[in-house]
Coordinates of C-alpha atoms and ligand atoms in Angstrom, one line a residue:
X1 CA 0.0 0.0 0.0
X2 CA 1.4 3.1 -0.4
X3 CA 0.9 5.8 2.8
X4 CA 1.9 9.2 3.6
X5 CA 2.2 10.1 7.1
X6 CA 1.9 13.5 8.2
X7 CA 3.5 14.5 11.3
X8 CA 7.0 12.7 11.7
X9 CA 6.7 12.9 15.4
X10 CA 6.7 10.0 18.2
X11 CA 3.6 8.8 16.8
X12 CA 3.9 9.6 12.5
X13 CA 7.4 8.4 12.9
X14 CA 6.6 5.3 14.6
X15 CA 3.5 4.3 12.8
X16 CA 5.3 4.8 9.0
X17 CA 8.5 3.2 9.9
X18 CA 6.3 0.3 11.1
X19 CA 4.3 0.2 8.2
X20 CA 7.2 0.4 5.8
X21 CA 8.9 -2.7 7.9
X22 CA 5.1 -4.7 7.0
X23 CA 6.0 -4.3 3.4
X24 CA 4.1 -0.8 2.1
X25 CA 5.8 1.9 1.0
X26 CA 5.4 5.4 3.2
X27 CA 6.1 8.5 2.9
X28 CA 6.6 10.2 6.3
X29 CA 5.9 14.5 5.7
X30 CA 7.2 16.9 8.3
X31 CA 7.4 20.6 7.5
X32 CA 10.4 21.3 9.6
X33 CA 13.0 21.0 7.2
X34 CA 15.7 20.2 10.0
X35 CA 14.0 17.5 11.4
X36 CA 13.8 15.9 7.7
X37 CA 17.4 16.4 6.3
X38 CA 18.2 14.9 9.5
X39 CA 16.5 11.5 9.1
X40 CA 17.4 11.1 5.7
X41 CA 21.1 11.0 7.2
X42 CA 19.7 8.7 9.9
X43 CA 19.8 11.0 12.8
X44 CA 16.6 10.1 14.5
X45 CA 15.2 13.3 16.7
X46 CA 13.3 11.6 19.4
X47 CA 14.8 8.7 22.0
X48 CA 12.6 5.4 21.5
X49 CA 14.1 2.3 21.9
X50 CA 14.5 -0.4 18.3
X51 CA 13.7 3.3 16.3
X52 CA 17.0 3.6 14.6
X53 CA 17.7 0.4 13.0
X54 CA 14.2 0.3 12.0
X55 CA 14.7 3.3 10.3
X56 CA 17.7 3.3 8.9
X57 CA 16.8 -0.2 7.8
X58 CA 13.6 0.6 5.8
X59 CA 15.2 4.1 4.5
X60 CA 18.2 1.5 3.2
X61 CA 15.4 -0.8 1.3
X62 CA 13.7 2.5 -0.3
X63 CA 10.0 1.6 1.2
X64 CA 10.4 4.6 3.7
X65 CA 10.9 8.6 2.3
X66 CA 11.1 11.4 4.4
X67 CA 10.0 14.8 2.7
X68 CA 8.7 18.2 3.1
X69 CA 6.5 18.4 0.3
X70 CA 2.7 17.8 1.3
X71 CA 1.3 17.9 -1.9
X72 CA 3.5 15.4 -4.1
X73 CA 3.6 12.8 -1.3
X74 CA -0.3 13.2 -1.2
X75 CA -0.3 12.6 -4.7
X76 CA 2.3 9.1 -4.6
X77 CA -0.1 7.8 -1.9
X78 CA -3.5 6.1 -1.4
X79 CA -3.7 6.1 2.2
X80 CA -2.7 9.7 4.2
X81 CA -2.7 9.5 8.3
X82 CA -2.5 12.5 9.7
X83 CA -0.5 12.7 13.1
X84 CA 0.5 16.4 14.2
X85 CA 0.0 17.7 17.2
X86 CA -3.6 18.2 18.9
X87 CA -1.6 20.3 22.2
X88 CA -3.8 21.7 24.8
X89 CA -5.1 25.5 23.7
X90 CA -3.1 28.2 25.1
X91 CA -6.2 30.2 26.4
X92 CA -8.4 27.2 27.5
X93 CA -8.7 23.5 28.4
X94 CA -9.8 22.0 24.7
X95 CA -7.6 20.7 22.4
X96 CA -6.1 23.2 19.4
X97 CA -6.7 21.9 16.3
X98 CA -5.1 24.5 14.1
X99 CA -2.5 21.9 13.2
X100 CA -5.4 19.1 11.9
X101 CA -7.6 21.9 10.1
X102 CA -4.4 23.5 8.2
X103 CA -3.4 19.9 7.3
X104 CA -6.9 19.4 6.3
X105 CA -6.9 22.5 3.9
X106 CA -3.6 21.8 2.6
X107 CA -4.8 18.0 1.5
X108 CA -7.9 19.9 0.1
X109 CA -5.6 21.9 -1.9
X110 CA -3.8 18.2 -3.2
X111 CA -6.4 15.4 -4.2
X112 CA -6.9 14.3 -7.6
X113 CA -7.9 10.9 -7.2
X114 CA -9.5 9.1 -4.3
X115 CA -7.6 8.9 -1.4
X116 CA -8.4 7.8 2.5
X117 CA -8.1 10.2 5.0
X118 CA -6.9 9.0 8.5
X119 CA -6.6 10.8 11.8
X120 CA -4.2 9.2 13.8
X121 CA -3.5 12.0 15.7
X122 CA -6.0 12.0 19.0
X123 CA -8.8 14.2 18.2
X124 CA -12.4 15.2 20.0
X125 CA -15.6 13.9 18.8
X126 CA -16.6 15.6 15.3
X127 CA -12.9 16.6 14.1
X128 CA -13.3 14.6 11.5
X129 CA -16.8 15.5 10.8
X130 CA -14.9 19.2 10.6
X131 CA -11.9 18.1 8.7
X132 CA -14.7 16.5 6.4
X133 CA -16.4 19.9 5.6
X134 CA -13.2 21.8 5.6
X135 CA -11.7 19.3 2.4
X136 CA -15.4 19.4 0.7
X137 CA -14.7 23.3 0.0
X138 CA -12.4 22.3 -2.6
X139 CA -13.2 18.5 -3.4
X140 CA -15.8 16.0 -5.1
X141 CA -17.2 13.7 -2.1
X142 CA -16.4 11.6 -4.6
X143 CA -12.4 11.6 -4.4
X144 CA -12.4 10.9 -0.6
X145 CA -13.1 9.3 3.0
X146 CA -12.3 10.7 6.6
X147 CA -11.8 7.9 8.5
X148 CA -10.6 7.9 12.3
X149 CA -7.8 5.8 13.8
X150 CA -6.5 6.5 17.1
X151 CA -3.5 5.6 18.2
X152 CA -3.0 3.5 21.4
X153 CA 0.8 3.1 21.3
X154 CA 3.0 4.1 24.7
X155 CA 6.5 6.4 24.1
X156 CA 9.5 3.6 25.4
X157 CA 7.4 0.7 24.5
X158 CA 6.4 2.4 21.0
X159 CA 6.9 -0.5 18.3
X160 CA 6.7 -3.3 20.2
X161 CA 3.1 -1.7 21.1
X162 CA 2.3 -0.6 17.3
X163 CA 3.3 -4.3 16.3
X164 CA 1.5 -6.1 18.8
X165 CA -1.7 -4.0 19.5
X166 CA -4.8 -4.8 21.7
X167 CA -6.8 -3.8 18.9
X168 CA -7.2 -1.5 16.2
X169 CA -10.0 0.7 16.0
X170 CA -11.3 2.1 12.9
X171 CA -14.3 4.8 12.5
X172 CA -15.6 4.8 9.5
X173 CA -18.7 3.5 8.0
X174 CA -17.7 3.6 4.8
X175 CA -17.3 -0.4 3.8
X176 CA -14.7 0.4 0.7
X177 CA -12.4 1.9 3.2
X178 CA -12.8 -0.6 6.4
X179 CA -11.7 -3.1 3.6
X180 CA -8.4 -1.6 2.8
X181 CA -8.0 -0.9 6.4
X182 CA -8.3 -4.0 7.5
X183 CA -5.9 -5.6 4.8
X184 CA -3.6 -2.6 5.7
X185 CA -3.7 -4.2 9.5
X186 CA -4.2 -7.7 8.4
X187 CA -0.6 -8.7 9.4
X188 CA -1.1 -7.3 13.3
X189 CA -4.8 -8.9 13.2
X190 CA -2.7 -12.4 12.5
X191 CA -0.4 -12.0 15.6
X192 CA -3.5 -11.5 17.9
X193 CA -5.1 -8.0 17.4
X194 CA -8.6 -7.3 17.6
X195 CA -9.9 -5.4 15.0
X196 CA -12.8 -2.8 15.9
X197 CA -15.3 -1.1 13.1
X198 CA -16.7 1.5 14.7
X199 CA -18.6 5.1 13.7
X200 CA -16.1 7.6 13.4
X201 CA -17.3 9.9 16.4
X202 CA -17.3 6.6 18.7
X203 CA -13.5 5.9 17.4
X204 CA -12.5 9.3 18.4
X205 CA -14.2 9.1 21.9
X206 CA -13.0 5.5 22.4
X207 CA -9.2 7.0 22.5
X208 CA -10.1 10.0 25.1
X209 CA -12.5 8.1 27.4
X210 CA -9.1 5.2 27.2
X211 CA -6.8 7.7 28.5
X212 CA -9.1 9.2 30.9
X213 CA -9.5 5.8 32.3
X214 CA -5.7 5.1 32.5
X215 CA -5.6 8.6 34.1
X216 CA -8.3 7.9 36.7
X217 CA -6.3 4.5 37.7
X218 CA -3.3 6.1 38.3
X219 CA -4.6 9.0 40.4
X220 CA -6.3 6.3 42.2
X221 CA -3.8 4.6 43.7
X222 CA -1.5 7.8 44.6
X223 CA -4.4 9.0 46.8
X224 CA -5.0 5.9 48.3
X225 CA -0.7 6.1 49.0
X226 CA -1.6 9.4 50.5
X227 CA -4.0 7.3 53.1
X228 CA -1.2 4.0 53.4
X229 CA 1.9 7.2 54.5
X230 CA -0.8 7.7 57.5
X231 CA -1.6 4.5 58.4
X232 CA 1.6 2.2 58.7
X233 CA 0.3 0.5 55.4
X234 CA 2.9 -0.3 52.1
X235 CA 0.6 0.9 48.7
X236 CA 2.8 -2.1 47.5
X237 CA 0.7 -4.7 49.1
X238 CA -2.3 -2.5 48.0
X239 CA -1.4 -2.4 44.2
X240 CA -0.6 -6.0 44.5
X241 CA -3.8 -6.9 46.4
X242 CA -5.8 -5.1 43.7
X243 CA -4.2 -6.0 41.0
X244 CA -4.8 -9.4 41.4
X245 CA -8.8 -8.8 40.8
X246 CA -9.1 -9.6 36.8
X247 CA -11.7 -7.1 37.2
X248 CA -9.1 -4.2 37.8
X249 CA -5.5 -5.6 36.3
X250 CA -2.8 -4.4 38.2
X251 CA -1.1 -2.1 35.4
X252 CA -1.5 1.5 35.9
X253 CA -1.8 0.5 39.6
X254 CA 1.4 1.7 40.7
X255 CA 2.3 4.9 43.3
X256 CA 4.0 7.6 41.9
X257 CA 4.8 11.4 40.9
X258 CA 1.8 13.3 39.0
X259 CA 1.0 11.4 35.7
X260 CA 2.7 13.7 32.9
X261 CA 3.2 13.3 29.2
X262 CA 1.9 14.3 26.1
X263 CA -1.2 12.6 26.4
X264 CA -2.7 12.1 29.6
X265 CA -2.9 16.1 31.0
X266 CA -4.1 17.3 27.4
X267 CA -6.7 14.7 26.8
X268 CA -8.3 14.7 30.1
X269 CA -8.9 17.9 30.0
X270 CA -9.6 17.7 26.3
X271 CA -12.6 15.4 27.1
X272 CA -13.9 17.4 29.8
X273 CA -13.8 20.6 27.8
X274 CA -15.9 18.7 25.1
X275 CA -18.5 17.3 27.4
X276 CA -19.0 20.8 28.5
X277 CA -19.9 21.9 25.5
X278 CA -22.8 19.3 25.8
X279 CA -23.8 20.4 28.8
X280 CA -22.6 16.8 30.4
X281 CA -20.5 17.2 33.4
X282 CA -17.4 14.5 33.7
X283 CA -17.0 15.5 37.1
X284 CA -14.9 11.6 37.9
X285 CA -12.3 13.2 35.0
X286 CA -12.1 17.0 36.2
X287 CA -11.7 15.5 39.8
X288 CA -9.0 13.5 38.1
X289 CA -7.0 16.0 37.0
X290 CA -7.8 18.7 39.9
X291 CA -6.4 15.5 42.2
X292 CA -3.2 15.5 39.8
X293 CA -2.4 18.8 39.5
X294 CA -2.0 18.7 43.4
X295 CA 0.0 15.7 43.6
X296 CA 3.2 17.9 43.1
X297 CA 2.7 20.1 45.6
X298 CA 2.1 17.5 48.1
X299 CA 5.4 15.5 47.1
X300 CA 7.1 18.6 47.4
X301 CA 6.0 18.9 50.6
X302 CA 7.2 15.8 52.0
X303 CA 10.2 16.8 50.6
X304 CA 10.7 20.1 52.3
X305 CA 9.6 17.6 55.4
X306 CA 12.7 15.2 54.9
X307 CA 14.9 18.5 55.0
X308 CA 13.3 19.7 57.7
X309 CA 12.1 22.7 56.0
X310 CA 15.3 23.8 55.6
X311 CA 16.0 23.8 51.8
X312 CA 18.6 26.6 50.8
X313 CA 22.1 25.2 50.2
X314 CA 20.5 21.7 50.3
X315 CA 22.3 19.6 47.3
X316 CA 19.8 17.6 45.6
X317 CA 20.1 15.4 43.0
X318 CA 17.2 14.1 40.3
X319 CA 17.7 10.6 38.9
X320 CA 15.5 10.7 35.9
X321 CA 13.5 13.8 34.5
X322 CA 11.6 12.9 32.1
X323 CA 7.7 11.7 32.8
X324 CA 8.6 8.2 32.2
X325 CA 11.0 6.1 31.4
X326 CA 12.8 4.7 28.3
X327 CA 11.3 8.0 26.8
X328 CA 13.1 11.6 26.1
X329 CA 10.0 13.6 26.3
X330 CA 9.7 16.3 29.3
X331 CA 6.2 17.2 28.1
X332 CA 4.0 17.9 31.0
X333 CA 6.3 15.7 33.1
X334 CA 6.3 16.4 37.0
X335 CA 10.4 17.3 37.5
X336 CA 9.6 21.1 35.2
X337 CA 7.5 22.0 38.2
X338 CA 9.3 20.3 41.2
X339 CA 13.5 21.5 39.7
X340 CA 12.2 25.0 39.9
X341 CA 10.0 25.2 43.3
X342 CA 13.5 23.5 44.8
X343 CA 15.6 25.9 43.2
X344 CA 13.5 29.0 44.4
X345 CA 13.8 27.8 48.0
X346 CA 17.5 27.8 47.5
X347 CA 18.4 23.8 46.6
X348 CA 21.5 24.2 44.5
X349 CA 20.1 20.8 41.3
X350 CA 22.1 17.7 39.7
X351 CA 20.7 15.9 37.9
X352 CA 21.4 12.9 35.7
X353 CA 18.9 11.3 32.9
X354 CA 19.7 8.7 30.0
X355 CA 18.4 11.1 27.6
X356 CA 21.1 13.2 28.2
X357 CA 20.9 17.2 29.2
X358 CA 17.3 18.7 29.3
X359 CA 17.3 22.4 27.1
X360 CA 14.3 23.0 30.0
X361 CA 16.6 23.3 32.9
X362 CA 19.4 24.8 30.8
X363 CA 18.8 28.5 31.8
X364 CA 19.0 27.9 35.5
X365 CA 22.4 28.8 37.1
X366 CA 21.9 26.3 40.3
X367 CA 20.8 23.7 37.6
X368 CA 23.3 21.5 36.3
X369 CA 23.2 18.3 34.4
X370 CA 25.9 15.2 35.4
X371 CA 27.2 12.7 32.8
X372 CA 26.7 9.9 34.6
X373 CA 24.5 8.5 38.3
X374 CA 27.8 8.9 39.7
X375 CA 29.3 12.0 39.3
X376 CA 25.3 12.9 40.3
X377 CA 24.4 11.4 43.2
X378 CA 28.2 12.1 44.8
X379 CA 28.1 14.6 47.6
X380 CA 23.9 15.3 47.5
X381 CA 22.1 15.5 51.1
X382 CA 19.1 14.3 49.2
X383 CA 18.6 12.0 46.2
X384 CA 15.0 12.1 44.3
X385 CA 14.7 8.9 42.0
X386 CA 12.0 10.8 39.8
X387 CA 12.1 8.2 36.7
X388 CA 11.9 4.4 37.0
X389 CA 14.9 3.7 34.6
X390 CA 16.6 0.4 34.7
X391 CA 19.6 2.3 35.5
X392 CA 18.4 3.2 38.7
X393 CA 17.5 0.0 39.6
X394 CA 21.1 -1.2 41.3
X395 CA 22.8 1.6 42.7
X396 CA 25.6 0.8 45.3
X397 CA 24.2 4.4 47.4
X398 CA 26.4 3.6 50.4
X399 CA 29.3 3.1 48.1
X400 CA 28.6 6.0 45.9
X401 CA 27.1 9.0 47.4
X402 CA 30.5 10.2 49.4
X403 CA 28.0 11.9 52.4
X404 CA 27.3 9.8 55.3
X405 CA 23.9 11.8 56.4
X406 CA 22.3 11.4 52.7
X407 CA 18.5 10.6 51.9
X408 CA 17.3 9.0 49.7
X409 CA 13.4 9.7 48.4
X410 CA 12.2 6.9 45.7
X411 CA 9.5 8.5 44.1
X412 CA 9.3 5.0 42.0
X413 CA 9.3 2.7 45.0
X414 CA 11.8 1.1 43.2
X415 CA 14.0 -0.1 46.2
X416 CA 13.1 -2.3 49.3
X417 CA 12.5 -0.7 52.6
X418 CA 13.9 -3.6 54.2
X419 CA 17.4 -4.0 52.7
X420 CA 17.3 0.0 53.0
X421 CA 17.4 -0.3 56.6
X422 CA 19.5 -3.0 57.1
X423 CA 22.3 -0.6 55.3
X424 CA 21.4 2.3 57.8
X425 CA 20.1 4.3 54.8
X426 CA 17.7 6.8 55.0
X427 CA 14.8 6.0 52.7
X428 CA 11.3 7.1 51.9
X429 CA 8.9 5.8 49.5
X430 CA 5.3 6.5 48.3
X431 CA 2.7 5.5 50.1
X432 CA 4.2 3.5 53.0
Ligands
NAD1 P1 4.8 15.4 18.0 O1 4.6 16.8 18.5 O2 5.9 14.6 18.5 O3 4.8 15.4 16.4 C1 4.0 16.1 15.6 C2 4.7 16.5 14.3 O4 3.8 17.0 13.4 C3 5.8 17.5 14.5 O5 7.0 16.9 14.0 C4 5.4 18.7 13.6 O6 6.5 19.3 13.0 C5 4.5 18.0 12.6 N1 3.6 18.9 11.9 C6 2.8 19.8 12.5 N2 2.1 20.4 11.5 C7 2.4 19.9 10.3 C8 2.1 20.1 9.0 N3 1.2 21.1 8.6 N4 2.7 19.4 8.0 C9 3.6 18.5 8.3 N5 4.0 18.2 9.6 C10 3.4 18.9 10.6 O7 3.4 14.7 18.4 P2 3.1 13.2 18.8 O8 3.5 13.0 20.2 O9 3.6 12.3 17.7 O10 1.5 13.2 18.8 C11 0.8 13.4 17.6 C12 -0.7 13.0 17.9 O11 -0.8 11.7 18.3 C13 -1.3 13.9 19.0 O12 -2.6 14.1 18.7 C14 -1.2 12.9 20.2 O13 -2.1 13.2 21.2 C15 -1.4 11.6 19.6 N6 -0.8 10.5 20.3 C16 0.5 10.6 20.9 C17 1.0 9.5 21.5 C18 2.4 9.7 22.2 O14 2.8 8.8 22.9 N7 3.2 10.7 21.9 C19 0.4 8.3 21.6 C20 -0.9 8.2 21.0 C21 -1.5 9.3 20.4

């Protein structure tokens, strides 16, 4: 088949360089020129683990392009996902579209034959009724179909998750195109997928109302940690406990920093700002995110309470910044609101992450980034581990820190609280 992807981002990139590796030959469009010169040269610009070779594999073989130029790769392919960005608005809580809708006119401006249009990128209900209208202006109803396809994929886990889906939604009632579709998918359908034909507005909503979900479970369990700290009870057990119930699963079940990302803020709020506009309140989701939104502050607290509220001068040192692991992106993630409360109550910052230096932190002075765990945990009074990175999974602290009175706060509750102890070292958790 042959595809054009627009949006070369964690999810267009992803998505076409997996498709080209299932046999079809893709086009992946970006407008930022820099971006594409530099995959052509195989420089990838986002961290995601397998992404490389994959690319630099398929680029090898010819069946995946990179290019600038909308309207000729429109006109090379049959199938055109469109993944930009859908960020939160700047003055408001609903998603900005202006990146969909001027893709939308630009593919308007580039049909000459019938083509399937797919949003991959997530969108609210009706975008693609919208996106519909907005490509009618200039062409036949004829020449096209605006089909929805969310993507369910997770940053760090990205092609093993694109390869080996839970299912594949589709939103379109058009039969010519769920055909194509599901050929297009057929070889993930093989390994185990289930394949979902669905309206296009359900499609759309099944992707936020997913998220909202995941969201809910998470801020779940880190208020019930908030309850476990008081009570001489380890969230562990809890998780576990739960988790066990087939009826609840025990992923997303885990204690930890706010949820962060670029999915999870934008598209709760997203969802709630749509259902407003219907008049339905989704008061479970805009408690969700209210609860979230506070779980910084009250981490930060506890960690003024381990210095004894005495902060200024205090050397602390982040393991991990981004929002998750095995993943460069600092969208939304917890450490761009924690570095700078610490660094306002004096903390002088180190911190280390596998994604190398952050350009977020890179304009404050008492900020500094450290090559390796070592040369950043050496000498702190207080060590955060803020990303659950294998590489933070072994570390000798007693060995390494170099400063006897350290303390160690494991945001991830990576470590155990017994073998903590029995080396003397001072060590808090969530949620126990
Ligand atoms: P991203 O910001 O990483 O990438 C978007 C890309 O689109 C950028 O490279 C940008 O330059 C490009 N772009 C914007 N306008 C363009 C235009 N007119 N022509 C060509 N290129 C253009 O975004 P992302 O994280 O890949 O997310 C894309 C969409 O997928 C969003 O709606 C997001 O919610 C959704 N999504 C993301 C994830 C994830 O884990 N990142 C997972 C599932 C769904």
């Amino acid at each position: 088949m042959k595809i054009c992807m627009i949006g070369t981002g964690y999810v267009g990139l992803v998505s076409g360089v997996c498709f080209s590796d299932l046999g079809n030959d893709v086009i992946c469009v970006d407008r930022d020129l820099k971006k594409v010169e530099d995959l052509k040269r195989g420089i990838i610009p986002i961290y995601e683990p397998g992404l490389d070779e994959l690319v630099i594999k398929n680029y090898k073989n010819r069946r995946l392009k990179f290019s600038t130029d909308l309207k000729d790769s429109i006109s090379k392919s049959d199938v055109i996902f469109i993944c930009v960005g859908t960020p939160t608005k700047k003055n408001g809580n609903g998603a900005d579209l202006s990146q969909i809708y001027n893709v939308a006119k630009d593919i308007s401006e580039s049909i000459s034959k019938f083509k399937i249009i797919i949003t991959k990128s997530t969108v609210p209900v009706a975008t693609g009724d919208e996106i519909e209208k907005i490509i009618l202006k200039k062409v036949s109803k004829k020449l096209f179909t605006v089909v929805s396809n969310p993507e369910f994929l997770r940053e760090g886990e990205a092609i093993r998750d694109f390869n080996y889906p839970d299912r594949v939604v589709i939103g379109t009632m058009d039969l010519k195109s769920n055909k194509i579709l599901k050929n297009l998918y057929s070889p993930l359908i093989s390994k185990g997928a289930k394949y979902l034909n669905t309206s296009r507005r359900a499609a759309e909503l099944i992707k936020y109302a997913s998220n909202a979900f995941l969201a809910t479970k998470i801020t779940f369990i880190n208020e019930i940690a908030n309850l476990c700290e008081k009570i001489d009870v380890n969230v562990e057990d809890i998780s576990i406990g739960m988790g066990l119930d087939k009826r609840i699963g025990g992923r997303f079940l885990r204690a930890g920093p706010a949820y962060g990302g670029s999915c999870f803020p934008k598209d709760t709020k997203a969802i709630t700002t749509t259902a407003d506009k219907y008049k339905i309140n989704l008061s479970v989701i805009k408690s969700v995110i209210k609860s979230n939104e506070s779980r910084t502050s009250i981490l930060l607290k506890r960690v003024f309470d381990l210095l004894n509220g005495k902060v200024k001068g205090k050397k602390i040192c982040f393991l991990g910044v981004t929002f998750k692991a095995n993943t460069d992106d600092m969208r939304d993630s917890s450490s761009l609101s924690m570095i700078p409360t610490l660094v306002k109550k004096g903390a002088k910052i180190n911190y280390y992450d596998p994604t190398g230096k952050k350009d977020e932190f890179s304009k404050i002075k008492t900020v500094k980034f450290s090559e390796d765990i070592k040369s950043a945990i050496q000498g702190a009074d207080l060590i955060i581990i803020h990303t659950e990175w294998n590489d933070f999974k072994s570390i000798n602290f007693k060995k390494e820190v170099k400063n006897k009175n350290f303390i160690l706060f494991d945001m991830r509750n990576i470590y155990s609280p017994a073998k903590m102890k029995e080396q003397k070292i001072k060590y808090f958790g969530l949620g126990f």
